[in-house]
Structure formats: structure tokens, C-alpha cells
mmCIF file of C-alpha atoms (C1' of nucleotides) in Angstrom:
data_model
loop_
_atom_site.group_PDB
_atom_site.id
_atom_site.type_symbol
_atom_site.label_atom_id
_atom_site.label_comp_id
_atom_site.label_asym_id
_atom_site.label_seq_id
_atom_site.Cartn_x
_atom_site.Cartn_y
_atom_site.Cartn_z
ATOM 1 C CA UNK A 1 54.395 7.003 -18.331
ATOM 2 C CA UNK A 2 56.549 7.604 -15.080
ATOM 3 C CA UNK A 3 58.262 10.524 -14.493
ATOM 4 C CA UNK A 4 61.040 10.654 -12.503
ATOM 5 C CA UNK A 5 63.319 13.146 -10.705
ATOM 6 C CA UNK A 6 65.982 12.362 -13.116
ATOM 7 C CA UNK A 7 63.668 13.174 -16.342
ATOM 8 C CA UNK A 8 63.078 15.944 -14.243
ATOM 9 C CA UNK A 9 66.861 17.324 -14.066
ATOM 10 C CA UNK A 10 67.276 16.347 -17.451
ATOM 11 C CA UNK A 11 65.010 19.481 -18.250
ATOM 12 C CA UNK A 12 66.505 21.804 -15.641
ATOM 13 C CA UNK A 13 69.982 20.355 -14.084
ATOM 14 C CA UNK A 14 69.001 22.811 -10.895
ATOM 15 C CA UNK A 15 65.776 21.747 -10.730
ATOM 16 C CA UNK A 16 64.405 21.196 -6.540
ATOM 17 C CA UNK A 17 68.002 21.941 -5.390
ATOM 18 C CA UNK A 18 68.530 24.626 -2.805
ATOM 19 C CA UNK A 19 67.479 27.909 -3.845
ATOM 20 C CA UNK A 20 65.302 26.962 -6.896
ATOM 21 C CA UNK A 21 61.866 28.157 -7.415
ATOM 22 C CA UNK A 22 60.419 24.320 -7.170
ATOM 23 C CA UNK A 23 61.531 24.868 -3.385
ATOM 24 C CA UNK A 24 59.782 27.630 -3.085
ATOM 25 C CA UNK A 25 56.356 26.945 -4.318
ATOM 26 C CA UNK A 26 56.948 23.288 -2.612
ATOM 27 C CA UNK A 27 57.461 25.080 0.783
ATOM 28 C CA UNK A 28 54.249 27.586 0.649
ATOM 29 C CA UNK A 29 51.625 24.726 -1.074
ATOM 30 C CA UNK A 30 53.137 21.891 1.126
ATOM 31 C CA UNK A 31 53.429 23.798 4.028
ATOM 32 C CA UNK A 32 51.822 22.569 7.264
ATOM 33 C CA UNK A 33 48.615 24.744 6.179
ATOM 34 C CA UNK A 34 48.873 25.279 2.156
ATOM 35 C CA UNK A 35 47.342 22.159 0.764
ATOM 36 C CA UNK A 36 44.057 22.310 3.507
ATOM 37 C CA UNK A 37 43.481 25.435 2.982
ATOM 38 C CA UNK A 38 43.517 24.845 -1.074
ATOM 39 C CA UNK A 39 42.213 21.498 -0.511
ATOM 40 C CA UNK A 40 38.997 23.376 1.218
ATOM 41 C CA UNK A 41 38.840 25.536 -1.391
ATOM 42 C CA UNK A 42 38.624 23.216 -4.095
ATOM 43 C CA UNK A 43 35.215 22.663 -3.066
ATOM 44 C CA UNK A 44 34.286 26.291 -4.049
ATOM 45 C CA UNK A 45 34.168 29.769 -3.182
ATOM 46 C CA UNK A 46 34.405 30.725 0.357
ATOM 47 C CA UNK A 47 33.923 33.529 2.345
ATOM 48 C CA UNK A 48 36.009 33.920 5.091
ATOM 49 C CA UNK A 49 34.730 32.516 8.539
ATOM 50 C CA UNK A 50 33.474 29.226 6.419
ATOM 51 C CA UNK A 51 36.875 28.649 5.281
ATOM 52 C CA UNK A 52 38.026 29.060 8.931
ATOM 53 C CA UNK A 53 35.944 26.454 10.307
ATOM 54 C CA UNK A 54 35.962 24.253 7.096
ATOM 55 C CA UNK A 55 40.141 24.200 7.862
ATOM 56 C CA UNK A 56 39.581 22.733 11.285
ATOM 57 C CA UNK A 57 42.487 23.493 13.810
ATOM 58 C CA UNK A 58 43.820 26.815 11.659
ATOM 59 C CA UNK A 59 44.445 30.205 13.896
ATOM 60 C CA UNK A 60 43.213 33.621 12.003
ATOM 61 C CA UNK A 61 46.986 34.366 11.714
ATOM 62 C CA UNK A 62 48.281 31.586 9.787
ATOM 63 C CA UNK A 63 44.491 31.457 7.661
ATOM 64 C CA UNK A 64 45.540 35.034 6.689
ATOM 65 C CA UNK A 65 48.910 34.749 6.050
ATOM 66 C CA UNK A 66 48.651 31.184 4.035
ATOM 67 C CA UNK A 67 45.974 32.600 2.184
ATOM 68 C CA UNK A 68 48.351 36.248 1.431
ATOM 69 C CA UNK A 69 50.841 34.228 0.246
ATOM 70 C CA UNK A 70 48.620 31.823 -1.924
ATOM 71 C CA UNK A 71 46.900 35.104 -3.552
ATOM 72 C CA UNK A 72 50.888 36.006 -3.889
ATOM 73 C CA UNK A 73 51.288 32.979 -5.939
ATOM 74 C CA UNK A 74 48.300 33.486 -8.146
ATOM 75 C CA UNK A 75 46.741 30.341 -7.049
ATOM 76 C CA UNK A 76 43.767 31.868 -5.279
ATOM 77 C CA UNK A 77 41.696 34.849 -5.844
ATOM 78 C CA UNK A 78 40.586 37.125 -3.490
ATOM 79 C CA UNK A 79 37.312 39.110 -3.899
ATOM 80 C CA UNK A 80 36.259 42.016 -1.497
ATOM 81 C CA UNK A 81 32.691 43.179 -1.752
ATOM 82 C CA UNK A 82 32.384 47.152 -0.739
ATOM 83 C CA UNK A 83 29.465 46.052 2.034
ATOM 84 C CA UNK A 84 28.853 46.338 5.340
ATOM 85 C CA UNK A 85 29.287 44.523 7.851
ATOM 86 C CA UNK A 86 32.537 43.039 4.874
ATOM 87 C CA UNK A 87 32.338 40.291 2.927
ATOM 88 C CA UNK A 88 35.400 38.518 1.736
ATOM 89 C CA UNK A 89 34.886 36.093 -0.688
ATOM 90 C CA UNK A 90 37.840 33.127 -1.653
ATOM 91 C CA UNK A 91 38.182 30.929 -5.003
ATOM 92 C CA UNK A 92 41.280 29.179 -6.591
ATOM 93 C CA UNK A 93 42.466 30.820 -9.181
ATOM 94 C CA UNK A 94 42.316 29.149 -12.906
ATOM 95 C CA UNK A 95 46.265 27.973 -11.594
ATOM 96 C CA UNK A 96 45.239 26.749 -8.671
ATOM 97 C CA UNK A 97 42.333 24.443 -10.317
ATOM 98 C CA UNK A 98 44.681 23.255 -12.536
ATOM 99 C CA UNK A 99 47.162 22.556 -9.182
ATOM 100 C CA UNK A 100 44.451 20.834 -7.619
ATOM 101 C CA UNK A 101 43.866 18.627 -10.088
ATOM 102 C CA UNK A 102 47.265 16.926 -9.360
ATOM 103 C CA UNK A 103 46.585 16.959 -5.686
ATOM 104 C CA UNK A 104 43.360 15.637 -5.207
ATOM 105 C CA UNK A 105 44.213 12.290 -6.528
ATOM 106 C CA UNK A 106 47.362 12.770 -3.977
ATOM 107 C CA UNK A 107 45.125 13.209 -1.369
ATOM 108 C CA UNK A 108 42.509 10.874 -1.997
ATOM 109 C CA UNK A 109 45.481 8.420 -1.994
ATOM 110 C CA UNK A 110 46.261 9.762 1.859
ATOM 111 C CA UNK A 111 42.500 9.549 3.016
ATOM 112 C CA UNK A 112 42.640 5.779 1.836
ATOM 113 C CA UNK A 113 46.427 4.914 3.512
ATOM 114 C CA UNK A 114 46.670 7.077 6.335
ATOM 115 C CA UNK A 115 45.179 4.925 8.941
ATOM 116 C CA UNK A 116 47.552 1.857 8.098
ATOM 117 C CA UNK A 117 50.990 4.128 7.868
ATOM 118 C CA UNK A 118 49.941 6.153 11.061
ATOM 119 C CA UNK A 119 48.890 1.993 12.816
ATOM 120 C CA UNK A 120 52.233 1.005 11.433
ATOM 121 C CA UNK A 121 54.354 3.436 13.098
ATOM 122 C CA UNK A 122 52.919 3.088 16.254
ATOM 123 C CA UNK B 1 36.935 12.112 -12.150
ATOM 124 C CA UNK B 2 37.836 14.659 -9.998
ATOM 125 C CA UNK B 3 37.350 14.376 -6.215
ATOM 126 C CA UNK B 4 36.531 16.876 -4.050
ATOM 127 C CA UNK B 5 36.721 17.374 -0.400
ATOM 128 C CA UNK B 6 33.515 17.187 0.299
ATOM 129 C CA UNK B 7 33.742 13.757 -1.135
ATOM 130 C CA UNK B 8 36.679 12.266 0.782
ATOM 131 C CA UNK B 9 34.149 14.004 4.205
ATOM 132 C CA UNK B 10 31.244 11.917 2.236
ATOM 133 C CA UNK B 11 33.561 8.436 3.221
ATOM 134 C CA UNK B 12 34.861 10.057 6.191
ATOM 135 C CA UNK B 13 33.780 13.432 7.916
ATOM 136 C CA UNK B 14 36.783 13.682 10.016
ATOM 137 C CA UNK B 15 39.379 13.463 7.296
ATOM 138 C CA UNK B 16 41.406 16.257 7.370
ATOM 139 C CA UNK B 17 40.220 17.360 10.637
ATOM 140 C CA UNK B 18 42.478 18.215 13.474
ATOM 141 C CA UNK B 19 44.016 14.827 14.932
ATOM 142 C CA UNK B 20 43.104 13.170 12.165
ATOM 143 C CA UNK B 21 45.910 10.924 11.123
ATOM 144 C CA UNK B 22 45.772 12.353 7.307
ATOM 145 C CA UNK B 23 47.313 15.418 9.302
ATOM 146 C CA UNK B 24 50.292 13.004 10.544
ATOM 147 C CA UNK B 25 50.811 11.537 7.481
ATOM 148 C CA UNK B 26 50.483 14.911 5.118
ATOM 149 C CA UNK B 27 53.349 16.478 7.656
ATOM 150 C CA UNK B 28 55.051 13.716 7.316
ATOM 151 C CA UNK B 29 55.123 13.452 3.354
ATOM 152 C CA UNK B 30 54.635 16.812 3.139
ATOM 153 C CA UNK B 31 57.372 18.404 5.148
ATOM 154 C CA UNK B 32 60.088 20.168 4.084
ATOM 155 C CA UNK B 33 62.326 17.170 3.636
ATOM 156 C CA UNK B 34 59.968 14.021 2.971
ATOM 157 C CA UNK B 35 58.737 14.858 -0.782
ATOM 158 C CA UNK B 36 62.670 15.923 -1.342
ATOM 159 C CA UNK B 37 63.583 12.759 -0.112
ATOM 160 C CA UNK B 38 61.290 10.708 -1.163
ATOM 161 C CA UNK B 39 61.709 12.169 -5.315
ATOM 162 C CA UNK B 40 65.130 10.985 -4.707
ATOM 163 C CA UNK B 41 64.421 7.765 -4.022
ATOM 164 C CA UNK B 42 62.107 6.928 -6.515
ATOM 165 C CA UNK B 43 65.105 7.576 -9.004
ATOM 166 C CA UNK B 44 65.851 3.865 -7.131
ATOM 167 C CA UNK B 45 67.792 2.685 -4.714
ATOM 168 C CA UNK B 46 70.370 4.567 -3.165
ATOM 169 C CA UNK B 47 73.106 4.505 -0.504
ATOM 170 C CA UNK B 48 73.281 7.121 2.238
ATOM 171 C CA UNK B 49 75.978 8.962 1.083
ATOM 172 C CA UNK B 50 74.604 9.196 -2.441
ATOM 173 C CA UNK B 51 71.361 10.108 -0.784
ATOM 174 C CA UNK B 52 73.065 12.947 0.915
ATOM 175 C CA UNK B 53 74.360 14.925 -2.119
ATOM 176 C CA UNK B 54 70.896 14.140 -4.084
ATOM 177 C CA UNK B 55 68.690 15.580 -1.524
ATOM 178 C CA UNK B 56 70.819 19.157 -2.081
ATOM 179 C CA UNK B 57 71.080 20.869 1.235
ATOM 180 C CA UNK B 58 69.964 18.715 3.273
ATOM 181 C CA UNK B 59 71.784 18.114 6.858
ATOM 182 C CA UNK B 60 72.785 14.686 8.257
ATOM 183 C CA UNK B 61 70.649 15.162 11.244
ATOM 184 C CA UNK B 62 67.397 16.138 9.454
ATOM 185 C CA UNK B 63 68.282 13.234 6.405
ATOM 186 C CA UNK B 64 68.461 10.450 8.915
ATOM 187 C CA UNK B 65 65.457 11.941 10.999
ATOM 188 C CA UNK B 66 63.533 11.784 8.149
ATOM 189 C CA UNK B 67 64.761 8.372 6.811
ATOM 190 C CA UNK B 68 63.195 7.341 10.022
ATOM 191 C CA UNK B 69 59.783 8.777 10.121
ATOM 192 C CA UNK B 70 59.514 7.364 6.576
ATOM 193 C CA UNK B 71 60.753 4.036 7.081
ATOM 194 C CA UNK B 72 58.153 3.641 10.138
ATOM 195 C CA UNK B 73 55.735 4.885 8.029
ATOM 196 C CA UNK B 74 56.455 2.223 6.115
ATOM 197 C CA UNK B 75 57.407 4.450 2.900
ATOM 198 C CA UNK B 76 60.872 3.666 2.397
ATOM 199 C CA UNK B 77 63.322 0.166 3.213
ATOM 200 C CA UNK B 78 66.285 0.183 4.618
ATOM 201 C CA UNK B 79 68.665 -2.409 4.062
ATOM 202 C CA UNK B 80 71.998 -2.910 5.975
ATOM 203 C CA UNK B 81 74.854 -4.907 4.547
ATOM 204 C CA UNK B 82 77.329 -6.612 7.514
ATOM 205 C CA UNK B 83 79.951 -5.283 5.988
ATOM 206 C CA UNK B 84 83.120 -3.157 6.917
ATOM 207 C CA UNK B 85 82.797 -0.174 6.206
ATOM 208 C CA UNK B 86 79.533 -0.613 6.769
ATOM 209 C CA UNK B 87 77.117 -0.204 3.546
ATOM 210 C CA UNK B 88 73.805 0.686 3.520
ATOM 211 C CA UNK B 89 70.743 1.733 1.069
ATOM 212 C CA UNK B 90 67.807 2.942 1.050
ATOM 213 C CA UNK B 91 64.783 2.010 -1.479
ATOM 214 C CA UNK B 92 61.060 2.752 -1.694
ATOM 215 C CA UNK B 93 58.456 0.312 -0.400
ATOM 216 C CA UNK B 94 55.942 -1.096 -2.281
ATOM 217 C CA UNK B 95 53.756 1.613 -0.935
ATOM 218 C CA UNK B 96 56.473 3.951 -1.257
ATOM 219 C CA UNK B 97 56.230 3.631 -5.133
ATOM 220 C CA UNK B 98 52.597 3.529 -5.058
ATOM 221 C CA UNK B 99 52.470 6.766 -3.168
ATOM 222 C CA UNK B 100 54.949 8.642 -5.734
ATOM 223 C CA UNK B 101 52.878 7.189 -8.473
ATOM 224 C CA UNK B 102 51.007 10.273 -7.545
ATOM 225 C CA UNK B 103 53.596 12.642 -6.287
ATOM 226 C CA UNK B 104 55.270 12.492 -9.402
ATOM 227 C CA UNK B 105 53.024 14.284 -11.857
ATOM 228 C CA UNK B 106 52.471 16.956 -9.047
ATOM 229 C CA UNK B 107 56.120 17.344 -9.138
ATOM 230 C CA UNK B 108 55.947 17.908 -12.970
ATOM 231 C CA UNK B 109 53.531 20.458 -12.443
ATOM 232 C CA UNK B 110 55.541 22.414 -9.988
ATOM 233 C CA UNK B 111 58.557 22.270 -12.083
ATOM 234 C CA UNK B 112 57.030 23.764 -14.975
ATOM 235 C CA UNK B 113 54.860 26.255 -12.839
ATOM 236 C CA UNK B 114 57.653 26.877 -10.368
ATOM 237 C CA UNK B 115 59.176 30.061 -12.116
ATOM 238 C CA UNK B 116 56.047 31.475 -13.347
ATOM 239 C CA UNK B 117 54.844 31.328 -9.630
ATOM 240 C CA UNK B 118 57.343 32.757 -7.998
ATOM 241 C CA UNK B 119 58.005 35.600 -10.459
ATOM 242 C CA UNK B 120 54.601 36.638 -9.852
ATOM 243 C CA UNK B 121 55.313 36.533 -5.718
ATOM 244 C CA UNK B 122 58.587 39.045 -6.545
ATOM 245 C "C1'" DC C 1 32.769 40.330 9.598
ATOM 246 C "C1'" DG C 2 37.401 40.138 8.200
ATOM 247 C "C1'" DG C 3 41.209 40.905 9.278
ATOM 248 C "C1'" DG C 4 45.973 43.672 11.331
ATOM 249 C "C1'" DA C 5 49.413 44.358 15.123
ATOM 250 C "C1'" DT C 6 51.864 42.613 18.757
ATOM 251 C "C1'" DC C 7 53.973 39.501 21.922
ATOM 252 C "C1'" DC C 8 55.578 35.043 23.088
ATOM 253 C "C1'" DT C 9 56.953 30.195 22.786
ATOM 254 C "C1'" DG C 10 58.481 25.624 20.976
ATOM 255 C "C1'" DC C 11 60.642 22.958 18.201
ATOM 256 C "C1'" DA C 12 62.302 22.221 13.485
ATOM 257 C "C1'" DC C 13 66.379 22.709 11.854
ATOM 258 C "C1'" DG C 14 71.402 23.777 11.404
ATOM 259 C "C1'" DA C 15 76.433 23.282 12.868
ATOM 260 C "C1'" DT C 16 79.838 20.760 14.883
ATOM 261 C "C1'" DA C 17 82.027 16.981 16.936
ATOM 262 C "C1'" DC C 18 82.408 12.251 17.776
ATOM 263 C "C1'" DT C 19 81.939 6.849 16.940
ATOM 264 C "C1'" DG C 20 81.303 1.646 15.553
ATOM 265 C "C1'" DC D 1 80.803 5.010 5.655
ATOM 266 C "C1'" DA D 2 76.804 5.821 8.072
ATOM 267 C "C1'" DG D 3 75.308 7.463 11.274
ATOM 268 C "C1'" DT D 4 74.453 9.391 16.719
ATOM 269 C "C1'" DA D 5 75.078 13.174 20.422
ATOM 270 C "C1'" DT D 6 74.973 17.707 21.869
ATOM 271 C "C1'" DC D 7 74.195 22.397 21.687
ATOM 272 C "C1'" DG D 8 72.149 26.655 19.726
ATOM 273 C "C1'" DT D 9 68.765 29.400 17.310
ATOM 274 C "C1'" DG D 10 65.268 31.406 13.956
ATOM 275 C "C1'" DC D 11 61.121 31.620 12.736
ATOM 276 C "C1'" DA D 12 56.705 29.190 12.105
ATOM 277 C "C1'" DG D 13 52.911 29.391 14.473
ATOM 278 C "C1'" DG D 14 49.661 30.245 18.712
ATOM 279 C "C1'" DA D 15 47.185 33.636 21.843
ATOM 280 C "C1'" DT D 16 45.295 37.932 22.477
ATOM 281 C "C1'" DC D 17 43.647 42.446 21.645
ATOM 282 C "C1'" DC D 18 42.148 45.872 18.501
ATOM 283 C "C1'" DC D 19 40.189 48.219 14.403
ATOM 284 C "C1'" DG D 20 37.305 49.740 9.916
#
DNA sequence: CGGGATCCTGCACGATACTG
DNA sequence: CAGTATCGTGCAGGATCCCG
């Protein structure tokens, strides 16, 4: 049932070494902003200024650059409506549901340790 | 079955906020090094050296930096042998395991997305 | 409202050398 | 062998202003 990182190189010798693609992708989704901004997202479509405040802490710059770079990756769509005043609309893509789907459980493992590793290492 | 995030605010409505030690723990897990780390060691246990050339491209300074965030996180053990020259390994915790119990199938995903991802980013 | 452009700063991270 | 110590630096990320 396991998988581990040597089942994983037994697939692709080069797989998460320097350079791959695994890095990659690791480095923009587990960036310091990636998974909260996909993790608020996986709630449903967003416009803009929501997302903003629904990321708590997150400067326009980085929200608009982590959320370039997600589009990039064809884990979230982006849909403009021809309006004024603008309205920018944000969903995960089809990918990025399916991403998700491994993360949450991830994350709803965090919410439930964090308190005793962060105690612990005080 | 699937969470969301408005469930994990249902238990908690600061999870995931600013200051909110799920941050601490995400950036610690999360960073560039932890996960890399960490998917090493769940291969077993392993000595530092060993460690080194497994975690590819990773320096001293940042492996034994983040051998210690993780072991005061309680992630990872660390087990010294009074020996000369001196031997030591490194294994995960009980809660180490448990955490890459659901780190691992993410990790699947990104290493057969990884490619696809990334060639749509080029 | 939803960004882009610009400037600035810290610290995450790398390289190198040294040690018990 | 398994680290620490020291020194540099690039770039992630914050603050601010502006624009369609």
C-alpha cells in the first residue's frame, strides 16, 4: 500500500533530484504561499479581493504572482469578465482538484498535529 | 470524504491564519528541504553521509539545519553511536511515519504530473 | 476592482574552511 | 565521519504608488 521514494526511483532513476521537474512543481505548490492559496481555493471559485483576505497575511504581489504561476501550471483557472468596475474570477483547474485531493488529507493531518510539534519545539 | 477548508475553519477559524502554528509547521515540512528530506528518510534509516548523497544537492549547512528543525519538531530521531569515528543515523519518528503516510501519495502524484506540469509552464 | 511597476530589505541558502 | 563556524549573496517577498 506504501509507496516509497525508492518505488519511486525505480520508475524514474532521476526522479526529485536536482533539476527534475518533481522539484519544480514541489517548489511553486509547496512554496511559502502555493498550498494556501490552493488550499483557499479548494473551497470554490473566488474573485479576487475574497481570495486576498481568505489567504490571511498574503501581499497583492506575491497573491498575483503565486496565482501567475499556478495558472502557468494549469492548476488554476483564471476567468476575466469584460465589466466594469473588473471582475476576476479564480477556480482550480480539473488538475488542481485532482492535486487537492492528495493535499487536503495532508493538511487536515497538520490542522490536527500542529499545536503539539510547534509545543514540542519550544 | 473530502475536506475542505472551510471545514478545518469549522474546528478551528484561525487555522491557516497568519501566526497560526499550521503556518510554522507547513514551512517547516514544506520548505524547500524538509519534504526532500523527509522522502528520504522514510526509505528508513539512514546515516548522515548516506543522507547527504540521497537528498541530491543538498548542502551540509542547510541538511543539518534542517535535521534540526525536524528533529525538534519531533519528525525525525537521531541516534548517536559513542563510537570513533563517530556514527550516526537518522530515522523517522513515530509521527514522522504517520505524517509521510500522507506525503507519500502526494509525492506519487507529483511524480507522475511533474513533466506534464512543467511542460505546460515552458 | 484587479492588478502592474518599482524599489528595497532580510534571510535562506551556498561555498569554503575547520574540528572532535 | 559528522558535523560547526564564518562569510557572502541572490532572490523571495514586503511596501508603496500607479493605472485601465
Amino acid at each position: 500500500m506504501s509507496v516509497s521514494l525508492a518505488d519511486l526511483r525505480g520508475r524514474d532513476p532521476q526522479i526529485f533530484t536536482d533539476g527534475c521537474p518533481t522539484r519544480t512543481v514541489l517548489d511553486h505548490v509547496m512554496g511559502k504561499w502555493g498550498i494556501l492559496v490552493l488550499l483557499a481555493l479548494s473551497d470554490g471559485t473566488q474573485r479576487w479581493g475574497v481570495l486576498r483576505r481568505n489567504v490571511a497575511g498574503i501581499s497583492e504581489k506575491m497573491l498575483a504572482s503565486t496565482l501567475k504561476t499556478l495558472e502557468a501550471d494549469g492548476l488554476v483557472r483564471r476567468t476575466a469578465y469584460p465589466e466594469v468596475p473588473p471582475r476576476v474570477e479564480y477556480a482550480l483547474s480539473p488538475l488542481g482538484r485532482d492535486l487537492m485531493q492528495r493535499v487536503l488529507p495532508l493538511m487536515e493531518w497538520v490542522a490536527d498535529h500542529a499545536a503539539d510539534i510547534v509545543d514540542r519545539s519550544a
